[in-house]
Short mmCIF file of C-alpha atoms in Angstrom, two decimals:
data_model
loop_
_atom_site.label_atom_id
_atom_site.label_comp_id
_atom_site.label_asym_id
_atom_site.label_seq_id
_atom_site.Cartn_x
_atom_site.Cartn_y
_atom_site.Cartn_z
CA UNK A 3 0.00 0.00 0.00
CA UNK A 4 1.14 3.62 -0.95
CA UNK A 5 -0.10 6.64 0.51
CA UNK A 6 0.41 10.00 -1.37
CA UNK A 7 -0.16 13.68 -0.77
CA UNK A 8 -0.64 16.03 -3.67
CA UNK A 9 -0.57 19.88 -2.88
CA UNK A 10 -2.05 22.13 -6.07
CA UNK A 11 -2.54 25.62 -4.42
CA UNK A 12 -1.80 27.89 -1.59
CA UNK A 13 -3.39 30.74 -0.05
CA UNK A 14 -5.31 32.04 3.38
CA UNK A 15 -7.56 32.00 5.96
CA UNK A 16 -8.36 34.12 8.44
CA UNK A 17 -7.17 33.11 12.48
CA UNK A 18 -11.33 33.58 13.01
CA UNK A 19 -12.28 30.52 10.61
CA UNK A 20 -9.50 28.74 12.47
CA UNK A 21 -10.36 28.92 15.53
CA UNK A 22 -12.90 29.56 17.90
CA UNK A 23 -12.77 33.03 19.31
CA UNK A 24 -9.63 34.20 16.57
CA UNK A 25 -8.81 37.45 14.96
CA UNK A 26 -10.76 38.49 11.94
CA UNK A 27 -7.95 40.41 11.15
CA UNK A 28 -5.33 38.06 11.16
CA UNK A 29 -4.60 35.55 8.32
CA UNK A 30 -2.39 32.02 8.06
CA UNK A 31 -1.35 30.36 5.28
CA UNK A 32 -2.64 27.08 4.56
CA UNK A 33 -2.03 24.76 1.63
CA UNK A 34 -4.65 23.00 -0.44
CA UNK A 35 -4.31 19.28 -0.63
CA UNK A 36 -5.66 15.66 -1.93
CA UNK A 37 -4.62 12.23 -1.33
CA UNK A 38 -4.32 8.96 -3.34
CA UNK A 39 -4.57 5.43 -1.74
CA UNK A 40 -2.74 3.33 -4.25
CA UNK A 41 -3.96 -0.37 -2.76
CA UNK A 42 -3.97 -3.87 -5.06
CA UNK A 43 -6.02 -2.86 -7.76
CA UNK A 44 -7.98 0.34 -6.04
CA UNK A 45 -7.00 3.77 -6.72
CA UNK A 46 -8.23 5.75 -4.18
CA UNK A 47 -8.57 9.49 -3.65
CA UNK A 48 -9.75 11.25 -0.40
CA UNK A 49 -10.94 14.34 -1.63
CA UNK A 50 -10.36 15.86 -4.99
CA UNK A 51 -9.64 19.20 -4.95
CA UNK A 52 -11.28 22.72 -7.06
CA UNK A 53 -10.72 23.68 -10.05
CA UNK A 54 -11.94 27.55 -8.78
CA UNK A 55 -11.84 28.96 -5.39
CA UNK A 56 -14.62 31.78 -5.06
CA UNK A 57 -13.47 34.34 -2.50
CA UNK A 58 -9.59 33.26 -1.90
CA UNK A 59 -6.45 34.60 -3.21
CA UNK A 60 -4.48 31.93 -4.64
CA UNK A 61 -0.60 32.48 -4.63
CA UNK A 62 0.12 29.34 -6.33
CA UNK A 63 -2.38 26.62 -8.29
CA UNK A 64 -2.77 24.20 -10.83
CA UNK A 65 -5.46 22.41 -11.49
CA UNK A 66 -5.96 18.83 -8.95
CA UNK A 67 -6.03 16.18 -11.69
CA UNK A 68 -2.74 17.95 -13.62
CA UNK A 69 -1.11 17.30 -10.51
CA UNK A 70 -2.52 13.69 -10.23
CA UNK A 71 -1.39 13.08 -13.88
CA UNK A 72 2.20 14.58 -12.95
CA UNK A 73 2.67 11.90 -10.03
CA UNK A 74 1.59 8.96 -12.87
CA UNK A 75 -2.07 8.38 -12.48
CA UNK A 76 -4.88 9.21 -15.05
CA UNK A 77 -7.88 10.16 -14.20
CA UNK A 78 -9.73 7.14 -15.37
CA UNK A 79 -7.98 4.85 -13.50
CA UNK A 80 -9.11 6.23 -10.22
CA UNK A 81 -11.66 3.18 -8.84
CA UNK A 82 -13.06 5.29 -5.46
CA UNK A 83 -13.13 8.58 -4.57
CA UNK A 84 -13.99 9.43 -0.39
CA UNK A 85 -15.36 13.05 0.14
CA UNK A 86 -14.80 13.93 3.60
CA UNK A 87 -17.37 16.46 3.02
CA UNK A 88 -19.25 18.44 0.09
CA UNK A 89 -17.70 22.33 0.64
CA UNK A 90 -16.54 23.67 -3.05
CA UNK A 91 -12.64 23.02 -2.08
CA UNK A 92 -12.81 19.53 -1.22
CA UNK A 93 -15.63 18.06 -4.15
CA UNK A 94 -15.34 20.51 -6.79
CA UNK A 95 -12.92 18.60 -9.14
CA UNK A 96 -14.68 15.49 -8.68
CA UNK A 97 -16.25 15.66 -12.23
CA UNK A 98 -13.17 14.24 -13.39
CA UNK A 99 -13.80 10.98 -12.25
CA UNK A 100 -17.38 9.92 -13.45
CA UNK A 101 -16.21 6.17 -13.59
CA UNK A 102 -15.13 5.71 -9.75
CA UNK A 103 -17.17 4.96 -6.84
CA UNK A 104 -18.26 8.07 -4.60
CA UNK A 105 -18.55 7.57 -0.97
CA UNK A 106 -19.82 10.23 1.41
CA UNK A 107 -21.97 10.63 4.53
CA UNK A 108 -25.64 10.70 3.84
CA UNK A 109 -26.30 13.99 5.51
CA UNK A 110 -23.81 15.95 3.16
CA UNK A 111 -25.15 14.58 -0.07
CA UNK A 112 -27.99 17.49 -0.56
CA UNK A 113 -25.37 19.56 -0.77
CA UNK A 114 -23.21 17.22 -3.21
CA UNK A 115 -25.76 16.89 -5.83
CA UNK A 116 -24.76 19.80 -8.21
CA UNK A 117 -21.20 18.66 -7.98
CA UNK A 118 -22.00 14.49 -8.72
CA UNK A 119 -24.52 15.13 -11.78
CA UNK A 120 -22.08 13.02 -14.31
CA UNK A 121 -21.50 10.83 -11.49
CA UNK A 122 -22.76 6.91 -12.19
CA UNK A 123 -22.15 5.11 -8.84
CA UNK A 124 -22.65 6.93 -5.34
CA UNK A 125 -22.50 5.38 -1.89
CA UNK A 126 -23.53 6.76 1.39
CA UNK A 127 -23.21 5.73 4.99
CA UNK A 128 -24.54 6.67 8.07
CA UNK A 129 -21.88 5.85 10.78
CA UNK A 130 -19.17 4.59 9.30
CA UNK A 131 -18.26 2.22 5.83
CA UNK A 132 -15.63 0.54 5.13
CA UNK A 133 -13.85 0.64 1.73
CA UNK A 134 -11.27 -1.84 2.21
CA UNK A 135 -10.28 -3.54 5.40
CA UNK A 136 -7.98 -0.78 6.63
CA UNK A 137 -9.91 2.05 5.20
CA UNK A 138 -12.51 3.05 6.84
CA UNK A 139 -14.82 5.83 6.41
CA UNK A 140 -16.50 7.68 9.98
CA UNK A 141 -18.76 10.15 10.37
CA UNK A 142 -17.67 12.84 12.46
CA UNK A 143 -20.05 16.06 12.13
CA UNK A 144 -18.44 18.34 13.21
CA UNK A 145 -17.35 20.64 10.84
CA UNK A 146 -20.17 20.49 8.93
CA UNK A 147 -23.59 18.24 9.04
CA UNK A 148 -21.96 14.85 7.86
CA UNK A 149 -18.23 15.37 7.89
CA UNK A 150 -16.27 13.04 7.98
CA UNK A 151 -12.66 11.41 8.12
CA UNK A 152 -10.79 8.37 6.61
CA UNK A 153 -8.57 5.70 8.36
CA UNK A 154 -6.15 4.26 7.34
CA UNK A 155 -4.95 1.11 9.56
CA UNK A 156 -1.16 0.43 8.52
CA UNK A 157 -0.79 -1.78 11.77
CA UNK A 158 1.25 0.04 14.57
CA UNK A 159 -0.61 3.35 13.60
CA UNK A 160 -3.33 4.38 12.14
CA UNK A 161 -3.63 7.34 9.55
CA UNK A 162 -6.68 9.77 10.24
CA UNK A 163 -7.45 12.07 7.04
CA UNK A 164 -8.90 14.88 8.89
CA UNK A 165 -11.09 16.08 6.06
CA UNK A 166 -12.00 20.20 7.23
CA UNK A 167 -12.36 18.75 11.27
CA UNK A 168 -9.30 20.60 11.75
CA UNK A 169 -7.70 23.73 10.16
CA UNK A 170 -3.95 23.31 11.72
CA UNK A 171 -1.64 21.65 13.69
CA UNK A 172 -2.52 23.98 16.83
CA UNK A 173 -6.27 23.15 16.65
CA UNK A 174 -4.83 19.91 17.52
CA UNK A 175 -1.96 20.68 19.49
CA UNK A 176 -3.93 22.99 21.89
CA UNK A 177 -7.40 21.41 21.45
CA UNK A 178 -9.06 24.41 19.78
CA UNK A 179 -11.70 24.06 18.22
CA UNK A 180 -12.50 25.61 14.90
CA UNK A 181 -14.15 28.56 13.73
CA UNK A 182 -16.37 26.78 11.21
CA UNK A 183 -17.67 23.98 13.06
CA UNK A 184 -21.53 23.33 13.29
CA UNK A 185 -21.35 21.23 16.35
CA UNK A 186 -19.05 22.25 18.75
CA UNK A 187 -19.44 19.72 21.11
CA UNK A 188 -18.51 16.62 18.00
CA UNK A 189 -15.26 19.10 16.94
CA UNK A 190 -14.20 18.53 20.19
CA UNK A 191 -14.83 14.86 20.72
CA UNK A 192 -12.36 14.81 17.19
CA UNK A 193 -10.08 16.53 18.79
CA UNK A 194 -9.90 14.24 22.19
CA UNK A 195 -9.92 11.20 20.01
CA UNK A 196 -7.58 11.53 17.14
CA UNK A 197 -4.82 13.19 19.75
CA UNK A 198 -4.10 9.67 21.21
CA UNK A 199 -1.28 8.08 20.81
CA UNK A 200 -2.06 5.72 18.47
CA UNK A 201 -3.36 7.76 15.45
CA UNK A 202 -1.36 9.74 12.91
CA UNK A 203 -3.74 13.13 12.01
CA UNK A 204 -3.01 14.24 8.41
CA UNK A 205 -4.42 18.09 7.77
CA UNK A 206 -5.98 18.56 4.55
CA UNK A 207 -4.37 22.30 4.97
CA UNK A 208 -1.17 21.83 6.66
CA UNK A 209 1.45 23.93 4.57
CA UNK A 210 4.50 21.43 5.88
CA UNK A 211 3.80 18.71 4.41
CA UNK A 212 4.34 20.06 0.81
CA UNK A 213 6.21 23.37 0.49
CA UNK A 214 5.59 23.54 -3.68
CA UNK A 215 2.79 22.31 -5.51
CA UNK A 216 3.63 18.50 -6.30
CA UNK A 217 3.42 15.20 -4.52
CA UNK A 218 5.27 13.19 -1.87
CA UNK A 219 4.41 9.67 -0.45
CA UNK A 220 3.53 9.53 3.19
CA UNK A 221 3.67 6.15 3.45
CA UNK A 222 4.57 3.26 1.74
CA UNK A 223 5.21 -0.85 2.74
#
């Protein structure tokens, strides 16, 4: 199994959608990222990326699936794609993959729809589904009505793909909570769970794990 991160933008948010209680005024620079589960047979991405991103500066960008076809992979041999959850930056690119299986938590597939009209085979799950039998998909719900995250089980440790449940490494760090949650009280049940010892958090946003738009493997046995 192979486990790869693929970074096609940069640009900002403000400390206030970060966390609970921050400065409107302040901004931090996150990254914008995907990742592909390369598994047997299965090509799997979590998350796809935007081609367009209404309402943020962009200091770098190129388009998801360019990036995807830099690292080797075309489009159409993608077999599932997990959305965490159905905001513009995470589902917009998805078009690209009308062949693949689409998983997603029932509650965020209202607002999906317009995005999966060319899709042909859509799965949703209350609780949790499993994809393979490391990958799992769980709902979460708290950073938006059926968010959710991906786990990875690669034996010692387990890989959680936060999806948008956490912003940075200090929501994490210093159990804040962030400023775009719908449920408070499920963002910080995340938060207490995916800090112990056992899990490895991966941040959808975290600048470090990319400095230039590419790809780099995570993990690989």
């Amino acid at each position: 199994m192979r486990i790869i991160a693929f970074k096609y933008g940069a640009t900002e948010i403000t400390e206030k959608m970060a966390f609970q209680g921050g400065n409107e005024h302040v901004k931090l620079p996150i990254a914008l990222l995907f990742f592909l589960i390369e598994h047997k047979n299965r090509k799997i991405l979590i998350d796809v990326g935007c081609d367009t991103m209404p309402g943020f500066e962009l200091f770098e960008f190129e388009f998801p699936v360019k990036v995807l076809e830099t690292y080797g992979v075309k489009r159409t041999e993608i077999t599932d794609v997990i959305i965490t959850h159905s905001h513009h930056d995470h589902i917009d690119a998805v078009y690209n993959y009308p062949q693949a299986n689409i998983y997603l938590q029932k509650k965020e597939l209202e607002f999906a729809e317009r995005y999966l009209r060319n899709a042909k085979h859509i799965s949703t799950f209350e609780k949790s589904e499993k994809i393979l039998d490391n990958i799992e998909i769980k709902y979460i719900g708290g950073h938006s009505a059926g968010s959710s995250v991906v786990l990875v089980n690669c034996g010692e440790y387990t890989y959680v793909f936060c999806g948008d449940e956490c912003y940075t490494k200090e929501n994490l760090l210093k159990g804040k909570v962030t400023g775009c949650s719908v449920c408070l009280e499920k963002s910080k049940y995340f938060i207490e769970e995916y800090m112990k010892e056992k899990y490895i958090p991966v941040l959808f946003h975290d600048p470090d794990i990319l400095s230039e738009i590419g790809f780099k493997v995570l993990y690989e046995d």
